[in-house]
Short mmCIF file of C-alpha atoms in Angstrom, two decimals:
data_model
loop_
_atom_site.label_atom_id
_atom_site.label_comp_id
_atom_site.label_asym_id
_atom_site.label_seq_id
_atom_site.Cartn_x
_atom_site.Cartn_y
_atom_site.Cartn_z
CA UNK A 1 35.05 -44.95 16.44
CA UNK A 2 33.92 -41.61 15.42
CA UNK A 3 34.23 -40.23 11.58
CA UNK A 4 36.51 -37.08 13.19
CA UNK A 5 38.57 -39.54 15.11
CA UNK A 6 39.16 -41.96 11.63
CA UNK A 7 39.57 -39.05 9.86
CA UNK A 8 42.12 -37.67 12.47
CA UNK A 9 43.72 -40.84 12.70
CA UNK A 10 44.25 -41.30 8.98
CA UNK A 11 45.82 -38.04 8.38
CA UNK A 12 47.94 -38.56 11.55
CA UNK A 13 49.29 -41.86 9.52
CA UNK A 14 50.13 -40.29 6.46
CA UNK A 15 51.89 -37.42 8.34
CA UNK A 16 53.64 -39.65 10.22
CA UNK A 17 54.74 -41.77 7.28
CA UNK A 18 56.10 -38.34 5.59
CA UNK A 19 58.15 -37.66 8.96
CA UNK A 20 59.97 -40.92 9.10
CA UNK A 21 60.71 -40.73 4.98
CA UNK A 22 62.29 -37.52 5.86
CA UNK A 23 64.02 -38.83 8.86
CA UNK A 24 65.30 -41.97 7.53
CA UNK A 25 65.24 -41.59 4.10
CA UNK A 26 67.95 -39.65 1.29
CA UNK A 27 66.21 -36.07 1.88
CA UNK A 28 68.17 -33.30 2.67
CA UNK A 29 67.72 -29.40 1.94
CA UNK A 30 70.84 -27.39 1.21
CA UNK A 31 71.19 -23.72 1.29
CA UNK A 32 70.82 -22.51 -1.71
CA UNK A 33 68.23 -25.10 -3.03
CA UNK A 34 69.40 -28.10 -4.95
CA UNK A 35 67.43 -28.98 -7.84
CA UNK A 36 67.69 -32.35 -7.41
CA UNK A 37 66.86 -31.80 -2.97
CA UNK A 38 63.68 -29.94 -4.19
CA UNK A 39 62.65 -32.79 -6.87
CA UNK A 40 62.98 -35.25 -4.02
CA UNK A 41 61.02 -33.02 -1.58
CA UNK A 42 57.84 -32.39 -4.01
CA UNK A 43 57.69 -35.50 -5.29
CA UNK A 44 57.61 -36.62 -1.50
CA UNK A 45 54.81 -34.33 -1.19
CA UNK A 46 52.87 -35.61 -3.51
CA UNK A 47 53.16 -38.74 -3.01
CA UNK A 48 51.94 -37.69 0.65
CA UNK A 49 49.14 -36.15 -0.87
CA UNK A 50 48.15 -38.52 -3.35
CA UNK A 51 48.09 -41.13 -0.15
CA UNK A 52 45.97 -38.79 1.69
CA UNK A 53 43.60 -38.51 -1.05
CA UNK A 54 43.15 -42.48 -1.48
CA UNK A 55 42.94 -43.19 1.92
CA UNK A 56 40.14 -40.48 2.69
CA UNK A 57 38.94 -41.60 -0.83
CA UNK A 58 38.23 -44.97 0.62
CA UNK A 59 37.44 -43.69 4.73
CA UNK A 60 34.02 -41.68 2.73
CA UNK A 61 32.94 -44.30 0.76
CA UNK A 62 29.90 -44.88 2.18
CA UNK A 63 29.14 -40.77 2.51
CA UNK A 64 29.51 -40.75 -1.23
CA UNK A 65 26.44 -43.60 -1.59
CA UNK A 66 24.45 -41.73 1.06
CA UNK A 67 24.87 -38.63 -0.30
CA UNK A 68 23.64 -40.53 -4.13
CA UNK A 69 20.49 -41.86 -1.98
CA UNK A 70 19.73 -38.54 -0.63
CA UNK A 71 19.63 -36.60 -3.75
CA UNK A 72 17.84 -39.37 -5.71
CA UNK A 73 15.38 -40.66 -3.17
CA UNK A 74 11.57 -40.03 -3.46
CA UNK A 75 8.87 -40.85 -0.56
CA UNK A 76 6.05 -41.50 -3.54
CA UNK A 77 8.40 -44.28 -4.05
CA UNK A 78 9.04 -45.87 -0.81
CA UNK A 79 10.92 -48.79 -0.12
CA UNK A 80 14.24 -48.00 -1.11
CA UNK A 81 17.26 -47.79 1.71
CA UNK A 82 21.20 -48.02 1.86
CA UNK A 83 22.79 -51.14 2.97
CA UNK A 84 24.54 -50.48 6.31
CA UNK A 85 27.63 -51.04 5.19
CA UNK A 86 31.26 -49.44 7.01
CA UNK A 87 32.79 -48.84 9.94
CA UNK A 88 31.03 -48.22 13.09
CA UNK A 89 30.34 -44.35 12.66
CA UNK A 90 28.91 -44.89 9.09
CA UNK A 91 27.01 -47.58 9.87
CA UNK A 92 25.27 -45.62 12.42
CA UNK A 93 25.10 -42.76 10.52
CA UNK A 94 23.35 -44.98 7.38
CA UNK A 95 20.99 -46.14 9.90
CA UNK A 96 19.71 -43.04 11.28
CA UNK A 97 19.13 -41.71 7.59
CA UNK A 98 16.98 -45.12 7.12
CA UNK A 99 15.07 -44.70 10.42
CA UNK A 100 14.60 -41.12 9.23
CA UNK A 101 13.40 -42.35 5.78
CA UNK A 102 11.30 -44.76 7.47
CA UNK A 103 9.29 -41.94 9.64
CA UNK A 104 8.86 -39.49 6.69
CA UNK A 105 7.19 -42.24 4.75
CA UNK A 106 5.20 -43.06 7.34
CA UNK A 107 4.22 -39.18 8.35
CA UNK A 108 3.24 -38.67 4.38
CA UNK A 109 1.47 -41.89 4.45
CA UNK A 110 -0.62 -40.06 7.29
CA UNK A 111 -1.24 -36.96 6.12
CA UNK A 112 -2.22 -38.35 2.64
CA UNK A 113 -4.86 -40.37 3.89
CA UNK A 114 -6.31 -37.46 6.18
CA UNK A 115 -5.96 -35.09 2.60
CA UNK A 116 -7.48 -37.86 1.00
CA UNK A 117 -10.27 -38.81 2.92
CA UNK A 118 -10.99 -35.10 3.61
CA UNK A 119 -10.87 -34.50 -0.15
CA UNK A 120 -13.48 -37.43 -0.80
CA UNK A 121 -16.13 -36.12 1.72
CA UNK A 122 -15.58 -33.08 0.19
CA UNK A 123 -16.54 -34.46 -3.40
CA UNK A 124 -19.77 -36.44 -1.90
CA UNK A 125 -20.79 -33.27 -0.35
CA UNK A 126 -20.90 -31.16 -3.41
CA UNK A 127 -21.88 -34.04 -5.69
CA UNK A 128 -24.73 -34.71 -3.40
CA UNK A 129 -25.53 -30.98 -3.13
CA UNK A 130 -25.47 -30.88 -7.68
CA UNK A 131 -27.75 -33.62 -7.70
CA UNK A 132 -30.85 -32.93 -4.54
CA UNK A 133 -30.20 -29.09 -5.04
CA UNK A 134 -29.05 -27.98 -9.06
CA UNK A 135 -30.56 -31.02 -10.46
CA UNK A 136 -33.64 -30.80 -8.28
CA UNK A 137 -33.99 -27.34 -9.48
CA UNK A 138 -33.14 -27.78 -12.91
CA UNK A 139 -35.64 -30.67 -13.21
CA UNK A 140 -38.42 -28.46 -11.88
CA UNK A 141 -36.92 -25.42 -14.61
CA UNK A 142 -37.62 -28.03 -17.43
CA UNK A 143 -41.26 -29.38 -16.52
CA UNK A 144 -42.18 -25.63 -16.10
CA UNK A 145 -41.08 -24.85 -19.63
CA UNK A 146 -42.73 -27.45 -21.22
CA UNK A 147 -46.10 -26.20 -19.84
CA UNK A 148 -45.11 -23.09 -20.69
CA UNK A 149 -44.16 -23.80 -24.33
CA UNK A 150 -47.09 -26.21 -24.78
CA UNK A 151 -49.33 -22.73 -23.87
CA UNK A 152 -47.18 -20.70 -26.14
CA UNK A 153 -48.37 -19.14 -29.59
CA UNK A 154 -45.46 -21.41 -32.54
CA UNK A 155 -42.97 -18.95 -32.82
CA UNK A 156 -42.34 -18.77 -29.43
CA UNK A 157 -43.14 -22.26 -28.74
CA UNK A 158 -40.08 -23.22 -30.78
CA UNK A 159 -37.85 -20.75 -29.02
CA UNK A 160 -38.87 -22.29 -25.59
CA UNK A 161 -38.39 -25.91 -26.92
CA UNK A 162 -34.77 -24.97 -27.88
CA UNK A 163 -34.12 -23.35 -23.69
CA UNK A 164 -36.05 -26.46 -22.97
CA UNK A 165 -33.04 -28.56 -24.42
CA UNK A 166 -30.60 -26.58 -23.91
CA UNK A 167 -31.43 -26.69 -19.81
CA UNK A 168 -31.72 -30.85 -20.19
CA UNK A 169 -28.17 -30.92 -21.85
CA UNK A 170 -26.89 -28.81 -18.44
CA UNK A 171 -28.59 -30.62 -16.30
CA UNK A 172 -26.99 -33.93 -17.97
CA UNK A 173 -23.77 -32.36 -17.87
CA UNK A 174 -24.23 -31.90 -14.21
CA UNK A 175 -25.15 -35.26 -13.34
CA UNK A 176 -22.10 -36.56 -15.09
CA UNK A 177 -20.06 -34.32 -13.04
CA UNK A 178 -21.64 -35.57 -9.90
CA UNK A 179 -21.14 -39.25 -11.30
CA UNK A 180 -17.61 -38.34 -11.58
CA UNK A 181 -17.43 -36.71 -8.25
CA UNK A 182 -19.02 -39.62 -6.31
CA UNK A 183 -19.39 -42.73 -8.15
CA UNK A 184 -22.27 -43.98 -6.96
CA UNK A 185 -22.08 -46.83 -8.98
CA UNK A 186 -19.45 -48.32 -7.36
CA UNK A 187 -20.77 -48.29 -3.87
CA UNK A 188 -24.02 -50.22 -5.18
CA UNK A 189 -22.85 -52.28 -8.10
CA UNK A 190 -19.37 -52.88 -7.35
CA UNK A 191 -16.04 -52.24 -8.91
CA UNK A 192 -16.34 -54.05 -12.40
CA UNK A 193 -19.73 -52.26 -13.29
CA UNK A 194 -18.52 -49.05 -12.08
CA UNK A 195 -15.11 -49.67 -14.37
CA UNK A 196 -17.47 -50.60 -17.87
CA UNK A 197 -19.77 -47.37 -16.86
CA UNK A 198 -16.35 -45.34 -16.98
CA UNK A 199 -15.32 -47.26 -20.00
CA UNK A 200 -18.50 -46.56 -21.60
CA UNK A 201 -18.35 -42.41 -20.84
CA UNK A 202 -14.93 -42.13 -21.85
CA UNK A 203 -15.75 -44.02 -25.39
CA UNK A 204 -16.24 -41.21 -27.69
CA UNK A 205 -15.70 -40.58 -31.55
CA UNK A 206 -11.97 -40.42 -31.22
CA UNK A 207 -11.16 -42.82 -28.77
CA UNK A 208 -12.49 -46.43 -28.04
CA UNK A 209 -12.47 -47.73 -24.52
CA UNK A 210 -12.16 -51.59 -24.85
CA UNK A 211 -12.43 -53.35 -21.54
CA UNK A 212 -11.99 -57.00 -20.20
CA UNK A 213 -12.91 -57.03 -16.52
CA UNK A 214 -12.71 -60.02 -14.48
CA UNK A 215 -15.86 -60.28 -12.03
CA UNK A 216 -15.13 -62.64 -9.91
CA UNK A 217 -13.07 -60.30 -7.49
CA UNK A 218 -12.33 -61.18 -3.73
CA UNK A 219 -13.63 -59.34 -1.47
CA UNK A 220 -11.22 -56.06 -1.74
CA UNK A 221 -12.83 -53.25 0.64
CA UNK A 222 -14.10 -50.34 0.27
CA UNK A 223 -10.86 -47.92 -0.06
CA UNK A 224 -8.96 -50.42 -1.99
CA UNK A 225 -11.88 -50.20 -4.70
CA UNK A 226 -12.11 -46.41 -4.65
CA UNK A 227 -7.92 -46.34 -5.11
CA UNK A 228 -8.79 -48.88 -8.30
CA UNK A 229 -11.49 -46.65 -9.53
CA UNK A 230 -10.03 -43.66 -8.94
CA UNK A 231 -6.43 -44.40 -10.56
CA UNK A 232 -8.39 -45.65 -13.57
CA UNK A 233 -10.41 -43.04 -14.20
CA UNK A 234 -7.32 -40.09 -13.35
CA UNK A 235 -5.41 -42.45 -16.47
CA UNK A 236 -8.84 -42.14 -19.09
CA UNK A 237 -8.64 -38.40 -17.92
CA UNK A 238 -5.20 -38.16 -18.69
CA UNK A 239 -5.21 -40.60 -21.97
CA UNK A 240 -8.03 -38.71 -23.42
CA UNK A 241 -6.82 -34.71 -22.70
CA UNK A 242 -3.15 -35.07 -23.48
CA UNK A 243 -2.11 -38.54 -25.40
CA UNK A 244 -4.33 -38.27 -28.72
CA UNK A 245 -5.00 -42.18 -28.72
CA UNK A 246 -7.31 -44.01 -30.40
CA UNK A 247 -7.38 -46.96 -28.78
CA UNK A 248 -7.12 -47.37 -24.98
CA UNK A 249 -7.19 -51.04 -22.99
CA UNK A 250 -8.65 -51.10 -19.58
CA UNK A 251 -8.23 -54.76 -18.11
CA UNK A 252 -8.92 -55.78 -14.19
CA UNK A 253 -7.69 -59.38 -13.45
CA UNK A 254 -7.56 -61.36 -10.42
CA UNK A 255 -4.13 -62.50 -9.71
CA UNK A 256 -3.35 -65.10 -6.88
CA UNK A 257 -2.08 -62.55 -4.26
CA UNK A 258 -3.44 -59.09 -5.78
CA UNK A 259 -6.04 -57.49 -8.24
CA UNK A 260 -4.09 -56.21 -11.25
CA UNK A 261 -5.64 -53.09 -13.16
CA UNK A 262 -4.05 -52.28 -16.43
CA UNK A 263 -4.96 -48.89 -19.03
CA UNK A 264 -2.87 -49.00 -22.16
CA UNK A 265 -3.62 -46.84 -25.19
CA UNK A 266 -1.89 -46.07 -28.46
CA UNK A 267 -1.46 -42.37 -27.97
CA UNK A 268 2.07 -40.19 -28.54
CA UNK A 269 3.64 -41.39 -24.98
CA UNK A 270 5.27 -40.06 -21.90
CA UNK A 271 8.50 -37.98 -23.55
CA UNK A 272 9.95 -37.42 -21.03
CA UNK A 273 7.59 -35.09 -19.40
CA UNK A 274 7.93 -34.64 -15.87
CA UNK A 275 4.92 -36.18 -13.26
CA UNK A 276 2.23 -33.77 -13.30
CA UNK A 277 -0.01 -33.84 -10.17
CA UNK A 278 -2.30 -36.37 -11.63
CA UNK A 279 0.34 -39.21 -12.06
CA UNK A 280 1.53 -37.68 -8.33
CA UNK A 281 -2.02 -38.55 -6.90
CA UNK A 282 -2.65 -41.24 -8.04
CA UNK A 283 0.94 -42.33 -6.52
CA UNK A 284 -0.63 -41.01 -3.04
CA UNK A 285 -3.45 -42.94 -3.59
CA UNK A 286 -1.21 -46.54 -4.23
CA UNK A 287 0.55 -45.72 -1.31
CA UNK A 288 -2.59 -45.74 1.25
CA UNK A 289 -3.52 -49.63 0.03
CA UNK A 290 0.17 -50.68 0.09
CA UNK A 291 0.17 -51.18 -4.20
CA UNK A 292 2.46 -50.74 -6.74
CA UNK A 293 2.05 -48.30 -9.06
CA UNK A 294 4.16 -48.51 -12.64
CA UNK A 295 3.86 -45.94 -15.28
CA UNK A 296 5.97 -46.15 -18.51
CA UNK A 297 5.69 -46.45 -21.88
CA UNK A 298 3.77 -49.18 -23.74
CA UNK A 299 5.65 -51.39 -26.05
CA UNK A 300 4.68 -51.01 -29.77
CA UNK A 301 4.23 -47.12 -28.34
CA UNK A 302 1.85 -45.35 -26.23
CA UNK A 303 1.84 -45.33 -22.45
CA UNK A 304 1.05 -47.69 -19.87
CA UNK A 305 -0.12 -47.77 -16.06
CA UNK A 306 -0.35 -50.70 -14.29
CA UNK A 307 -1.45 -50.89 -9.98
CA UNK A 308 -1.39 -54.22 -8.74
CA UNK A 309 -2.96 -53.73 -5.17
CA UNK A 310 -3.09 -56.75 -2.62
CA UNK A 311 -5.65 -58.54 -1.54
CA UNK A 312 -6.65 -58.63 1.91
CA UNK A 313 -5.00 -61.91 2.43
CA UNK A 314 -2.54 -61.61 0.96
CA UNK A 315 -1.79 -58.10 2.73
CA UNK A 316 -2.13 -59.89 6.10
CA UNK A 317 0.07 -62.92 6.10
CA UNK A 318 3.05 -63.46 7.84
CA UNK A 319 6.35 -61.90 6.41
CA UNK A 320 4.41 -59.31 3.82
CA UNK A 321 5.36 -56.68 6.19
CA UNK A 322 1.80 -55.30 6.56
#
């Protein structure tokens, strides 16, 4: 049955229930008004009301949750539906808003990927382009000014010494920004080493990385170790421009279905501040290797993020839903 013919049909009760009251029952209407006639005849409408009200009350139920679900839901965090619970017409409607949930996830699952994918070729090309063509360049500035100061009378020789490090700190500068565009690392050493060599740039004179890495990792892929890499280093990014920690934790442990990374520091927390684009990315980025992705704070203070990402078996046996 329909929602407009339950509604119909429930009104049509309590309508009908106020006609036989009236027929039946002790209501009459005099002319002029009795006071007592009039009592009877609004406190029968109420009561007809107030029926009304529970019964339609309890008829859109199940509106009420979807209309809760609608408002609260979020396709970064997938997985949650409404039961299909109700008459007929709800239950079809509660399923249709699931099948629709179901197809948006999937669409943004799609186009992430493709935005992903398009914005990591995009980050080899120019890395690649800072290190054969700036750094190339740069390296071929720096051998030509130490001939040139080596030639030079002192005074100038010291100026040109000073250009000569200033142009080596650039060109460092640059090839830490192409390390950090395409971590090269991690495509020939593997995902521990490239996780201590982020540890070990992101260790400063305010803030200590410590790190405890498991290395004997399954065989994870190639995009499930740049989603591990990446979500670690957008949390070291985050922990070391905006928490003002000291202290930061950065563990990788085989579990027996999934690789668990963990960053923890000691810094001022979330406070309620709403998810910036990083914290949205790397969300995206959980999403394309089917992990979970929990950020919150850290007991004893501070913040925590923790991914635990599948394994390839375990992503591919039966009833996992992969």
């Amino acid at each position: 049955m329909s929602l407009f013919w339950r509604i119909f049909l429930l009104n049509a009760a309590v309508l009908a229930a106020a006609m036989i009251l009236l027929i039946l029952g002790p209501a009459t209407v005099s002319t002029p008004v009795v006071l007592a006639e009039a009592l009877v005849l609004v406190a029968g409408t109420v009561v007809m009301l107030v029926a009304n009200a529970v019964v339609l009350r309890i008829g859109l139920a199940p509106l009420q949750r979807l209309t809760r679900t609608m408002t609260t839901i979020d396709l970064l965090r997938p997985g949650h539906r409404l039961p299909a619970t109700g008459h007929t017409g709800i239950v079809e409607l509660i399923r249709t808003f699931n099948t629709m949930i179901d197809r948006l996830e999937a669409e943004r699952a799609t186009s992430t990927a493709r935005a992903l994918s398009a914005q990591e070729g995009e980050r080899r090309r120019v890395a690649q382009e800072l290190h054969d063509e700036i750094g190339q360049t740069l390296t071929a500035v720096l051998l030509e000014l130490k001939r040139v100061a080596d030639q030079a009378p002192p005074p100038v020789r010291e100026q040109l010494y000073q250009v000569q490090e200033t142009t080596r700190n650039s060109l460092d500068e640059i090839r830490r920004i192409a390390r950090r565009l395409r971590p090269g690392v991690l495509e020939e050493l593997g995902l521990a080493s490239a996780l201590k060599a982020l540890a070990s740039e992101f260790t400063t004179g305010g803030l200590t990385v410590h790190r405890s890495l498991d290395t004997d990792l399954p065989d994870l892929g190639a995009d499930v170790e740049l989603v591990l890499y990446r979500v670690a280093q957008e949390a070291l990014t985050n922990t070391a421009r905006h928490a003002h920690a000291r202290h930061v934790n950065l563990t990788l442990h085989n579990r027996p279905d999934s690789v668990e990374l963990c960053i923890r520091d000691d810094g001022r927390g979330l406070r309620g501040a709403p998810e910036g684009a990083g914290l949205r990315g790397m969300r995206e980025r959980a999403l394309l290797i089917g992990a979970h992705l929990n950020v919150g704070p850290r007991s004893g203070g501070g913040t925590e993020v923790r991914l635990r990402a599948p394994t390839p078996a375990a992503a591919t046996q039966p009833g996992s839903g992969r």
